[in-house]
Amino acid sequence: MIFKQKDSLDDHLLALEMAGGNASPGRERKRLEKDLALVRAGLRGEKEAAYHIDFHLKDTAKWAVIHDLRIEWNGRVAQIDHLLIDCLMEIYVVESKSFRTKIRHENGGWQRLNFNHWEGIPCPVEQNERHISVLQELVRETKMAPTRFGMVLHPQFFNVVVVHPACSIVGAMPEDARIYHMDKMVKRIRGADPSALSLLKIVAPETLHSFAVDLLAYHKPAPTPRVAAPKAESSPKPQPATAACLLLCQSCGGPLTNAEAHYCRLNNTQVGGRLLCRKCQKQPASPRPSRSEERRVG
């Protein structure tokens, strides 16, 4: 049964997009764009892995499935992509990776093929091991594990990493690494033969479901990243006024708009050859004095 789907990251993505838009062009904007691309790629990988898990286990009462479980405990954080728990109290902690080319373990480190060259990547097994450590600590200190006849049924944890079905796993992997393709992972873990000791810890579906609900009580969604406010731009320097802004009515001395001046130039005769505001244009036009008369007046 599915007890939790992945939390929405719409606000998270929006915050990264806004941060990238506010950042100045250069190194900071490139970093934010890379972070956004990685988040989107991770979302695609988790969504596809969840599809294959849900396809096989969503209607099975003997399994409890939790997607996207984030736990804060004793100052540490575990961000678990998928958690699969069966009635044998076997807990499969699944880390999903969106690799689509090739991966390998070479010279003690993990690598993926990036176009035509191999590049180092963080060890996904070690990353998942840290998540398991936090989860184990939580279950132990809260006494969350079910009991039978006074005996605590301690869960058994399995570290699983899944990759895209198109990803090629090259060469041998470390013995402690369970690397599966997303579309084959559920069949692989369901096909594993349980040990005799595990059979002694089998619990009823109701007990399993109660354990899953207890775990979910400690889920804390990831905080939305803060978006830096856009840098304040310096106040624009005042621009020198254009000639159009300095036009004045030649009758009342008030300001003259460009439209009013344009009208006067088109209707030069009607306004007596002057530039007039709309109000003064309605007044009777007085003929403009000739140049000889202007000289005599002067």
PDB file of C-alpha atoms in Angstrom:
ATOM      1  CA  MET A   1       0.000   0.000   0.000  1.00  0.00           C
ATOM      2  CA  ILE A   2       1.078   3.552  -0.687  1.00  0.00           C
ATOM      3  CA  PHE A   3       1.196   5.647   2.481  1.00  0.00           C
ATOM      4  CA  LYS A   4       2.730   8.808   1.035  1.00  0.00           C
ATOM      5  CA  GLN A   5       3.435  10.290  -2.370  1.00  0.00           C
ATOM      6  CA  LYS A   6       6.165  12.779  -3.095  1.00  0.00           C
ATOM      7  CA  ASP A   7       5.715  16.299  -1.750  1.00  0.00           C
ATOM      8  CA  SER A   8       5.098  18.982  -4.356  1.00  0.00           C
ATOM      9  CA  LEU A   9       8.186  20.973  -5.254  1.00  0.00           C
ATOM     10  CA  ASP A  10       6.387  23.676  -7.224  1.00  0.00           C
ATOM     11  CA  ASP A  11       7.326  26.375  -4.690  1.00  0.00           C
ATOM     12  CA  HIS A  12      10.903  25.083  -4.571  1.00  0.00           C
ATOM     13  CA  LEU A  13      11.256  25.225  -8.360  1.00  0.00           C
ATOM     14  CA  LEU A  14       9.615  28.652  -8.512  1.00  0.00           C
ATOM     15  CA  ALA A  15      12.044  29.960  -5.891  1.00  0.00           C
ATOM     16  CA  LEU A  16      15.037  28.692  -7.874  1.00  0.00           C
ATOM     17  CA  GLU A  17      13.661  30.198 -11.084  1.00  0.00           C
ATOM     18  CA  MET A  18      13.143  33.568  -9.379  1.00  0.00           C
ATOM     19  CA  ALA A  19      16.602  33.437  -7.812  1.00  0.00           C
ATOM     20  CA  GLY A  20      18.115  32.763 -11.226  1.00  0.00           C
ATOM     21  CA  GLY A  21      16.142  35.610 -12.741  1.00  0.00           C
ATOM     22  CA  ASN A  22      17.240  38.024 -10.011  1.00  0.00           C
ATOM     23  CA  ALA A  23      20.906  37.030 -10.151  1.00  0.00           C
ATOM     24  CA  SER A  24      23.327  39.089 -12.188  1.00  0.00           C
ATOM     25  CA  PRO A  25      24.640  37.406 -15.348  1.00  0.00           C
ATOM     26  CA  GLY A  26      27.767  35.451 -14.563  1.00  0.00           C
ATOM     27  CA  ARG A  27      28.921  32.690 -12.232  1.00  0.00           C
ATOM     28  CA  GLU A  28      26.068  33.010  -9.721  1.00  0.00           C
ATOM     29  CA  ARG A  29      23.359  32.758 -12.369  1.00  0.00           C
ATOM     30  CA  LYS A  30      25.062  29.743 -13.962  1.00  0.00           C
ATOM     31  CA  ARG A  31      25.220  28.029 -10.562  1.00  0.00           C
ATOM     32  CA  LEU A  32      21.524  28.622  -9.949  1.00  0.00           C
ATOM     33  CA  GLU A  33      20.623  27.393 -13.421  1.00  0.00           C
ATOM     34  CA  LYS A  34      22.668  24.239 -12.787  1.00  0.00           C
ATOM     35  CA  ASP A  35      20.924  23.693  -9.440  1.00  0.00           C
ATOM     36  CA  LEU A  36      17.550  24.049 -11.132  1.00  0.00           C
ATOM     37  CA  ALA A  37      18.506  21.554 -13.852  1.00  0.00           C
ATOM     38  CA  LEU A  38      19.686  19.035 -11.236  1.00  0.00           C
ATOM     39  CA  VAL A  39      16.451  19.353  -9.249  1.00  0.00           C
ATOM     40  CA  ARG A  40      14.372  18.795 -12.374  1.00  0.00           C
ATOM     41  CA  ALA A  41      16.464  15.772 -13.386  1.00  0.00           C
ATOM     42  CA  GLY A  42      16.124  14.338  -9.883  1.00  0.00           C
ATOM     43  CA  LEU A  43      12.366  14.829  -9.993  1.00  0.00           C
ATOM     44  CA  ARG A  44      12.136  12.936 -13.267  1.00  0.00           C
ATOM     45  CA  GLY A  45      14.153  10.052 -11.817  1.00  0.00           C
ATOM     46  CA  GLU A  46      12.085   9.863  -8.616  1.00  0.00           C
ATOM     47  CA  LYS A  47       8.825  10.045 -10.571  1.00  0.00           C
ATOM     48  CA  GLU A  48       9.800   7.161 -12.829  1.00  0.00           C
ATOM     49  CA  ALA A  49      11.057   5.050  -9.934  1.00  0.00           C
ATOM     50  CA  ALA A  50       7.804   5.717  -8.049  1.00  0.00           C
ATOM     51  CA  TYR A  51       5.814   4.598 -11.074  1.00  0.00           C
ATOM     52  CA  HIS A  52       7.518   1.182 -11.157  1.00  0.00           C
ATOM     53  CA  ILE A  53       7.229   0.747  -7.374  1.00  0.00           C
ATOM     54  CA  ASP A  54       3.558   1.701  -7.279  1.00  0.00           C
ATOM     55  CA  PHE A  55       2.769  -0.549 -10.253  1.00  0.00           C
ATOM     56  CA  HIS A  56       3.786  -3.627  -8.244  1.00  0.00           C
ATOM     57  CA  LEU A  57       3.018  -2.685  -4.629  1.00  0.00           C
ATOM     58  CA  LYS A  58       0.164  -0.164  -4.478  1.00  0.00           C
ATOM     59  CA  ASP A  59      -2.496  -2.855  -3.950  1.00  0.00           C
ATOM     60  CA  THR A  60      -0.418  -5.158  -1.740  1.00  0.00           C
ATOM     61  CA  ALA A  61      -1.327  -4.993   1.955  1.00  0.00           C
ATOM     62  CA  LYS A  62       1.852  -6.860   2.898  1.00  0.00           C
ATOM     63  CA  TRP A  63       4.005  -3.924   1.789  1.00  0.00           C
ATOM     64  CA  ALA A  64       4.097  -0.318   2.975  1.00  0.00           C
ATOM     65  CA  VAL A  65       5.485   2.259   0.551  1.00  0.00           C
ATOM     66  CA  ILE A  66       6.535   5.782   1.489  1.00  0.00           C
ATOM     67  CA  HIS A  67       7.824   8.190  -1.161  1.00  0.00           C
ATOM     68  CA  ASP A  68       9.921  11.212  -0.234  1.00  0.00           C
ATOM     69  CA  LEU A  69      10.460  10.812   3.509  1.00  0.00           C
ATOM     70  CA  ARG A  70      12.506  13.598   5.097  1.00  0.00           C
ATOM     71  CA  ILE A  71      13.589  13.151   8.706  1.00  0.00           C
ATOM     72  CA  GLU A  72      15.416  15.521  11.035  1.00  0.00           C
ATOM     73  CA  TRP A  73      16.831  13.739  14.061  1.00  0.00           C
ATOM     74  CA  ASN A  74      19.611  14.658  16.488  1.00  0.00           C
ATOM     75  CA  GLY A  75      20.839  17.426  14.226  1.00  0.00           C
ATOM     76  CA  ARG A  76      21.050  15.203  11.154  1.00  0.00           C
ATOM     77  CA  VAL A  77      18.813  15.045   8.104  1.00  0.00           C
ATOM     78  CA  ALA A  78      17.840  12.044   5.992  1.00  0.00           C
ATOM     79  CA  GLN A  79      16.167  12.722   2.641  1.00  0.00           C
ATOM     80  CA  ILE A  80      14.915   9.300   1.542  1.00  0.00           C
ATOM     81  CA  ASP A  81      13.554   8.962  -1.995  1.00  0.00           C
ATOM     82  CA  HIS A  82      11.584   5.744  -1.450  1.00  0.00           C
ATOM     83  CA  LEU A  83      10.998   3.463   1.522  1.00  0.00           C
ATOM     84  CA  LEU A  84       9.682  -0.082   1.031  1.00  0.00           C
ATOM     85  CA  ILE A  85       8.742  -2.128   4.123  1.00  0.00           C
ATOM     86  CA  ASP A  86       7.435  -5.692   4.156  1.00  0.00           C
ATOM     87  CA  CYS A  87       5.815  -7.864   6.828  1.00  0.00           C
ATOM     88  CA  LEU A  88       9.212  -9.361   7.690  1.00  0.00           C
ATOM     89  CA  MET A  89      10.214  -5.917   8.956  1.00  0.00           C
ATOM     90  CA  GLU A  90      12.679  -5.614   6.111  1.00  0.00           C
ATOM     91  CA  ILE A  91      13.142  -1.969   5.178  1.00  0.00           C
ATOM     92  CA  TYR A  92      14.508  -1.176   1.725  1.00  0.00           C
ATOM     93  CA  VAL A  93      15.880   2.358   1.631  1.00  0.00           C
ATOM     94  CA  VAL A  94      15.935   3.318  -2.037  1.00  0.00           C
ATOM     95  CA  GLU A  95      18.011   6.102  -3.571  1.00  0.00           C
ATOM     96  CA  SER A  96      16.935   6.890  -7.148  1.00  0.00           C
ATOM     97  CA  LYS A  97      19.353   8.297  -9.711  1.00  0.00           C
ATOM     98  CA  SER A  98      18.439   9.738 -13.091  1.00  0.00           C
ATOM     99  CA  PHE A  99      21.586   8.461 -14.856  1.00  0.00           C
ATOM    100  CA  ARG A 100      20.751   7.518 -18.454  1.00  0.00           C
ATOM    101  CA  THR A 101      24.165   6.751 -19.959  1.00  0.00           C
ATOM    102  CA  LYS A 102      26.683   4.507 -18.180  1.00  0.00           C
ATOM    103  CA  ILE A 103      27.978   4.176 -14.624  1.00  0.00           C
ATOM    104  CA  ARG A 104      30.870   2.173 -13.203  1.00  0.00           C
ATOM    105  CA  HIS A 105      32.946   1.647 -10.081  1.00  0.00           C
ATOM    106  CA  GLU A 106      36.609   2.193 -10.938  1.00  0.00           C
ATOM    107  CA  ASN A 107      39.700   2.700  -8.776  1.00  0.00           C
ATOM    108  CA  GLY A 108      37.653   2.885  -5.593  1.00  0.00           C
ATOM    109  CA  GLY A 109      35.264   5.571  -6.872  1.00  0.00           C
ATOM    110  CA  TRP A 110      32.018   5.967  -8.788  1.00  0.00           C
ATOM    111  CA  GLN A 111      31.935   7.416 -12.278  1.00  0.00           C
ATOM    112  CA  ARG A 112      29.385   8.186 -14.937  1.00  0.00           C
ATOM    113  CA  LEU A 113      29.861   8.681 -18.651  1.00  0.00           C
ATOM    114  CA  ASN A 114      29.348  12.312 -19.600  1.00  0.00           C
ATOM    115  CA  PHE A 115      29.297  12.515 -23.403  1.00  0.00           C
ATOM    116  CA  ASN A 116      32.679  10.988 -24.289  1.00  0.00           C
ATOM    117  CA  HIS A 117      34.525  11.059 -20.960  1.00  0.00           C
ATOM    118  CA  TRP A 118      34.122   9.551 -17.487  1.00  0.00           C
ATOM    119  CA  GLU A 119      33.604  11.894 -14.558  1.00  0.00           C
ATOM    120  CA  GLY A 120      33.585  11.190 -10.833  1.00  0.00           C
ATOM    121  CA  ILE A 121      30.315  11.326  -8.896  1.00  0.00           C
ATOM    122  CA  PRO A 122      29.502  11.082  -5.163  1.00  0.00           C
ATOM    123  CA  CYS A 123      29.085   7.496  -4.018  1.00  0.00           C
ATOM    124  CA  PRO A 124      25.298   6.829  -4.010  1.00  0.00           C
ATOM    125  CA  VAL A 125      25.742   3.850  -1.660  1.00  0.00           C
ATOM    126  CA  GLU A 126      27.520   5.955   0.956  1.00  0.00           C
ATOM    127  CA  GLN A 127      24.922   8.694   0.539  1.00  0.00           C
ATOM    128  CA  ASN A 128      22.144   6.209   1.209  1.00  0.00           C
ATOM    129  CA  GLU A 129      24.052   4.678   4.117  1.00  0.00           C
ATOM    130  CA  ARG A 130      23.904   8.038   5.896  1.00  0.00           C
ATOM    131  CA  HIS A 131      20.137   8.093   5.424  1.00  0.00           C
ATOM    132  CA  ILE A 132      19.871   4.604   6.902  1.00  0.00           C
ATOM    133  CA  SER A 133      21.966   5.633   9.894  1.00  0.00           C
ATOM    134  CA  VAL A 134      19.536   8.464  10.750  1.00  0.00           C
ATOM    135  CA  LEU A 135      16.538   6.187  10.226  1.00  0.00           C
ATOM    136  CA  GLN A 136      17.986   3.449  12.440  1.00  0.00           C
ATOM    137  CA  GLU A 137      18.677   5.970  15.180  1.00  0.00           C
ATOM    138  CA  LEU A 138      15.129   7.306  15.029  1.00  0.00           C
ATOM    139  CA  VAL A 139      13.523   3.854  15.211  1.00  0.00           C
ATOM    140  CA  ARG A 140      15.781   2.769  18.071  1.00  0.00           C
ATOM    141  CA  GLU A 141      15.502   5.882  20.238  1.00  0.00           C
ATOM    142  CA  THR A 142      11.737   6.254  19.845  1.00  0.00           C
ATOM    143  CA  LYS A 143      11.187   2.516  20.464  1.00  0.00           C
ATOM    144  CA  MET A 144       9.131   2.471  17.286  1.00  0.00           C
ATOM    145  CA  ALA A 145       9.819  -1.152  16.330  1.00  0.00           C
ATOM    146  CA  PRO A 146       6.909  -3.538  16.981  1.00  0.00           C
ATOM    147  CA  THR A 147       7.129  -6.194  19.670  1.00  0.00           C
ATOM    148  CA  ARG A 148       5.916  -9.761  20.075  1.00  0.00           C
ATOM    149  CA  PHE A 149       5.671 -11.484  23.442  1.00  0.00           C
ATOM    150  CA  GLY A 150       7.822  -8.704  24.861  1.00  0.00           C
ATOM    151  CA  MET A 151      10.545  -9.165  22.246  1.00  0.00           C
ATOM    152  CA  VAL A 152      11.450  -6.192  20.042  1.00  0.00           C
ATOM    153  CA  LEU A 153      11.327  -7.010  16.325  1.00  0.00           C
ATOM    154  CA  HIS A 154      14.243  -4.922  15.144  1.00  0.00           C
ATOM    155  CA  PRO A 155      13.943  -4.030  11.443  1.00  0.00           C
ATOM    156  CA  GLN A 156      16.595  -5.089   8.964  1.00  0.00           C
ATOM    157  CA  PHE A 157      17.732  -2.323   6.619  1.00  0.00           C
ATOM    158  CA  PHE A 158      18.811  -2.764   2.995  1.00  0.00           C
ATOM    159  CA  ASN A 159      20.671  -0.166   0.946  1.00  0.00           C
ATOM    160  CA  VAL A 160      19.318   0.004  -2.622  1.00  0.00           C
ATOM    161  CA  VAL A 161      20.231   2.349  -5.488  1.00  0.00           C
ATOM    162  CA  VAL A 162      18.113   2.395  -8.643  1.00  0.00           C
ATOM    163  CA  VAL A 163      19.006   3.891 -12.023  1.00  0.00           C
ATOM    164  CA  HIS A 164      17.077   4.570 -15.207  1.00  0.00           C
ATOM    165  CA  PRO A 165      16.283   1.479 -17.314  1.00  0.00           C
ATOM    166  CA  ALA A 166      18.371   2.934 -20.156  1.00  0.00           C
ATOM    167  CA  CYS A 167      21.473   3.285 -17.950  1.00  0.00           C
ATOM    168  CA  SER A 168      24.228   0.718 -18.475  1.00  0.00           C
ATOM    169  CA  ILE A 169      26.030  -0.653 -15.410  1.00  0.00           C
ATOM    170  CA  VAL A 170      29.585  -1.309 -16.542  1.00  0.00           C
ATOM    171  CA  GLY A 171      31.847  -3.859 -14.857  1.00  0.00           C
ATOM    172  CA  ALA A 172      31.628  -5.320 -11.369  1.00  0.00           C
ATOM    173  CA  MET A 173      30.129  -3.405  -8.493  1.00  0.00           C
ATOM    174  CA  PRO A 174      31.206  -3.555  -4.824  1.00  0.00           C
ATOM    175  CA  GLU A 175      29.699  -6.448  -2.873  1.00  0.00           C
ATOM    176  CA  ASP A 176      27.734  -4.121  -0.607  1.00  0.00           C
ATOM    177  CA  ALA A 177      26.133  -2.293  -3.534  1.00  0.00           C
ATOM    178  CA  ARG A 178      22.628  -3.226  -4.624  1.00  0.00           C
ATOM    179  CA  ILE A 179      22.330  -1.385  -7.930  1.00  0.00           C
ATOM    180  CA  TYR A 180      19.134  -2.172  -9.810  1.00  0.00           C
ATOM    181  CA  HIS A 181      17.301  -0.783 -12.789  1.00  0.00           C
ATOM    182  CA  MET A 182      14.060   0.929 -11.786  1.00  0.00           C
ATOM    183  CA  ASP A 183      11.852  -1.420 -13.759  1.00  0.00           C
ATOM    184  CA  LYS A 184      13.411  -4.556 -12.213  1.00  0.00           C
ATOM    185  CA  MET A 185      14.004  -3.483  -8.616  1.00  0.00           C
ATOM    186  CA  VAL A 186      10.711  -4.652  -7.065  1.00  0.00           C
ATOM    187  CA  LYS A 187      10.961  -8.085  -8.669  1.00  0.00           C
ATOM    188  CA  ARG A 188      14.528  -8.443  -7.441  1.00  0.00           C
ATOM    189  CA  ILE A 189      13.757  -7.662  -3.816  1.00  0.00           C
ATOM    190  CA  ARG A 190      10.527  -9.683  -3.761  1.00  0.00           C
ATOM    191  CA  GLY A 191      12.358 -12.634  -5.236  1.00  0.00           C
ATOM    192  CA  ALA A 192      15.003 -12.697  -2.506  1.00  0.00           C
ATOM    193  CA  ASP A 193      14.681 -15.730  -0.232  1.00  0.00           C
ATOM    194  CA  PRO A 194      13.967 -14.683   3.359  1.00  0.00           C
ATOM    195  CA  SER A 195      16.157 -16.114   6.086  1.00  0.00           C
ATOM    196  CA  ALA A 196      14.762 -18.368   8.797  1.00  0.00           C
ATOM    197  CA  LEU A 197      15.391 -15.593  11.338  1.00  0.00           C
ATOM    198  CA  SER A 198      13.348 -13.157   9.250  1.00  0.00           C
ATOM    199  CA  LEU A 199      10.382 -15.510   9.247  1.00  0.00           C
ATOM    200  CA  LEU A 200      10.303 -15.344  13.029  1.00  0.00           C
ATOM    201  CA  LYS A 201       9.737 -11.584  12.792  1.00  0.00           C
ATOM    202  CA  ILE A 202       6.775 -11.673  10.437  1.00  0.00           C
ATOM    203  CA  VAL A 203       4.046  -9.227  11.482  1.00  0.00           C
ATOM    204  CA  ALA A 204       0.417  -8.751  10.508  1.00  0.00           C
ATOM    205  CA  PRO A 205      -0.395  -6.154   7.847  1.00  0.00           C
ATOM    206  CA  GLU A 206      -2.092  -4.022  10.505  1.00  0.00           C
ATOM    207  CA  THR A 207       1.136  -3.902  12.528  1.00  0.00           C
ATOM    208  CA  LEU A 208       3.101  -3.042   9.402  1.00  0.00           C
ATOM    209  CA  HIS A 209       0.711  -0.221   8.530  1.00  0.00           C
ATOM    210  CA  SER A 210       0.875   1.173  12.060  1.00  0.00           C
ATOM    211  CA  PHE A 211       4.685   1.214  11.853  1.00  0.00           C
ATOM    212  CA  ALA A 212       4.530   3.139   8.546  1.00  0.00           C
ATOM    213  CA  VAL A 213       2.159   5.711  10.057  1.00  0.00           C
ATOM    214  CA  ASP A 214       4.493   6.162  13.039  1.00  0.00           C
ATOM    215  CA  LEU A 215       7.386   6.848  10.672  1.00  0.00           C
ATOM    216  CA  LEU A 216       5.346   9.423   8.754  1.00  0.00           C
ATOM    217  CA  ALA A 217       4.724  11.357  11.946  1.00  0.00           C
ATOM    218  CA  TYR A 218       8.385  12.428  11.803  1.00  0.00           C
ATOM    219  CA  HIS A 219       8.297  13.645   8.203  1.00  0.00           C
ATOM    220  CA  LYS A 220       9.329  17.272   7.747  1.00  0.00           C
ATOM    221  CA  PRO A 221       9.005  18.747   4.243  1.00  0.00           C
ATOM    222  CA  ALA A 222      12.091  20.424   2.855  1.00  0.00           C
ATOM    223  CA  PRO A 223      12.089  24.195   3.391  1.00  0.00           C
ATOM    224  CA  THR A 224      11.602  26.334   0.328  1.00  0.00           C
ATOM    225  CA  PRO A 225      14.844  28.127  -0.550  1.00  0.00           C
ATOM    226  CA  ARG A 226      14.875  31.835   0.093  1.00  0.00           C
ATOM    227  CA  VAL A 227      14.956  34.104  -2.896  1.00  0.00           C
ATOM    228  CA  ALA A 228      17.345  37.022  -2.707  1.00  0.00           C
ATOM    229  CA  ALA A 229      15.709  40.326  -3.484  1.00  0.00           C
ATOM    230  CA  PRO A 230      16.821  41.825  -6.788  1.00  0.00           C
ATOM    231  CA  LYS A 231      19.655  44.270  -6.422  1.00  0.00           C
ATOM    232  CA  ALA A 232      18.429  47.840  -6.211  1.00  0.00           C
ATOM    233  CA  GLU A 233      19.279  49.748  -9.336  1.00  0.00           C
ATOM    234  CA  SER A 234      20.750  53.199  -9.011  1.00  0.00           C
ATOM    235  CA  SER A 235      18.313  56.006  -9.689  1.00  0.00           C
ATOM    236  CA  PRO A 236      18.442  57.035 -13.314  1.00  0.00           C
ATOM    237  CA  LYS A 237      20.130  60.318 -13.975  1.00  0.00           C
ATOM    238  CA  PRO A 238      17.710  63.064 -14.972  1.00  0.00           C
ATOM    239  CA  GLN A 239      17.661  63.452 -18.723  1.00  0.00           C
ATOM    240  CA  PRO A 240      17.832  66.872 -20.264  1.00  0.00           C
ATOM    241  CA  ALA A 241      14.432  68.077 -21.339  1.00  0.00           C
ATOM    242  CA  THR A 242      13.732  67.778 -25.015  1.00  0.00           C
ATOM    243  CA  ALA A 243      12.545  70.632 -27.159  1.00  0.00           C
ATOM    244  CA  ALA A 244       9.026  69.229 -27.127  1.00  0.00           C
ATOM    245  CA  CYS A 245       8.913  69.460 -23.345  1.00  0.00           C
ATOM    246  CA  LEU A 246       9.821  73.172 -23.483  1.00  0.00           C
ATOM    247  CA  LEU A 247       7.057  74.228 -25.865  1.00  0.00           C
ATOM    248  CA  LEU A 248       4.804  76.957 -24.519  1.00  0.00           C
ATOM    249  CA  CYS A 249       1.571  78.373 -25.813  1.00  0.00           C
ATOM    250  CA  GLN A 250       2.297  81.651 -27.640  1.00  0.00           C
ATOM    251  CA  SER A 251      -0.934  83.149 -26.325  1.00  0.00           C
ATOM    252  CA  CYS A 252      -1.327  82.255 -22.625  1.00  0.00           C
ATOM    253  CA  GLY A 253       2.223  81.008 -21.958  1.00  0.00           C
ATOM    254  CA  GLY A 254       1.033  77.626 -20.622  1.00  0.00           C
ATOM    255  CA  PRO A 255       2.646  74.276 -21.528  1.00  0.00           C
ATOM    256  CA  LEU A 256       2.012  72.963 -24.993  1.00  0.00           C
ATOM    257  CA  THR A 257       1.715  69.257 -25.829  1.00  0.00           C
ATOM    258  CA  ASN A 258       3.251  67.677 -28.910  1.00  0.00           C
ATOM    259  CA  ALA A 259      -0.207  66.957 -30.273  1.00  0.00           C
ATOM    260  CA  GLU A 260      -1.262  70.603 -29.892  1.00  0.00           C
ATOM    261  CA  ALA A 261       1.905  71.816 -31.574  1.00  0.00           C
ATOM    262  CA  HIS A 262       1.428  69.332 -34.425  1.00  0.00           C
ATOM    263  CA  TYR A 263      -2.142  70.540 -34.953  1.00  0.00           C
ATOM    264  CA  CYS A 264      -0.988  74.142 -35.109  1.00  0.00           C
ATOM    265  CA  ARG A 265       1.646  73.350 -37.740  1.00  0.00           C
ATOM    266  CA  LEU A 266      -0.929  71.571 -39.906  1.00  0.00           C
ATOM    267  CA  ASN A 267      -3.437  74.404 -39.507  1.00  0.00           C
ATOM    268  CA  ASN A 268      -1.033  77.300 -39.714  1.00  0.00           C
ATOM    269  CA  THR A 269      -3.548  79.743 -41.262  1.00  0.00           C
ATOM    270  CA  GLN A 270      -6.337  79.062 -38.742  1.00  0.00           C
ATOM    271  CA  VAL A 271      -4.135  79.786 -35.734  1.00  0.00           C
ATOM    272  CA  GLY A 272      -2.445  82.761 -37.280  1.00  0.00           C
ATOM    273  CA  GLY A 273       0.912  80.975 -37.606  1.00  0.00           C
ATOM    274  CA  ARG A 274       1.253  80.564 -33.827  1.00  0.00           C
ATOM    275  CA  LEU A 275       1.631  77.560 -31.539  1.00  0.00           C
ATOM    276  CA  LEU A 276      -1.436  77.559 -29.294  1.00  0.00           C
ATOM    277  CA  CYS A 277      -2.849  75.271 -26.623  1.00  0.00           C
ATOM    278  CA  ARG A 278      -6.268  73.740 -27.174  1.00  0.00           C
ATOM    279  CA  LYS A 279      -8.025  76.474 -25.167  1.00  0.00           C
ATOM    280  CA  CYS A 280      -6.391  79.308 -27.055  1.00  0.00           C
ATOM    281  CA  GLN A 281      -6.998  77.620 -30.400  1.00  0.00           C
ATOM    282  CA  LYS A 282     -10.737  78.238 -29.869  1.00  0.00           C
ATOM    283  CA  GLN A 283     -10.219  81.985 -29.539  1.00  0.00           C
ATOM    284  CA  PRO A 284     -10.415  84.214 -32.659  1.00  0.00           C
ATOM    285  CA  ALA A 285      -7.081  84.241 -34.387  1.00  0.00           C
ATOM    286  CA  SER A 286      -5.370  87.593 -34.752  1.00  0.00           C
ATOM    287  CA  PRO A 287      -3.291  87.999 -37.874  1.00  0.00           C
ATOM    288  CA  ARG A 288       0.421  87.639 -37.367  1.00  0.00           C
ATOM    289  CA  PRO A 289       2.203  91.008 -37.892  1.00  0.00           C
ATOM    290  CA  SER A 290       4.389  91.285 -40.958  1.00  0.00           C
ATOM    291  CA  ARG A 291       8.160  91.542 -40.580  1.00  0.00           C
ATOM    292  CA  SER A 292       8.075  95.286 -41.471  1.00  0.00           C
ATOM    293  CA  GLU A 293       5.495  95.886 -38.741  1.00  0.00           C
ATOM    294  CA  GLU A 294       7.572  93.881 -36.256  1.00  0.00           C
ATOM    295  CA  ARG A 295      10.558  96.105 -37.077  1.00  0.00           C
ATOM    296  CA  ARG A 296       8.528  99.260 -36.569  1.00  0.00           C
ATOM    297  CA  VAL A 297       7.197  97.975 -33.231  1.00  0.00           C
ATOM    298  CA  GLY A 298      10.690  97.083 -32.158  1.00  0.00           C
TER     299      GLY A 298
END
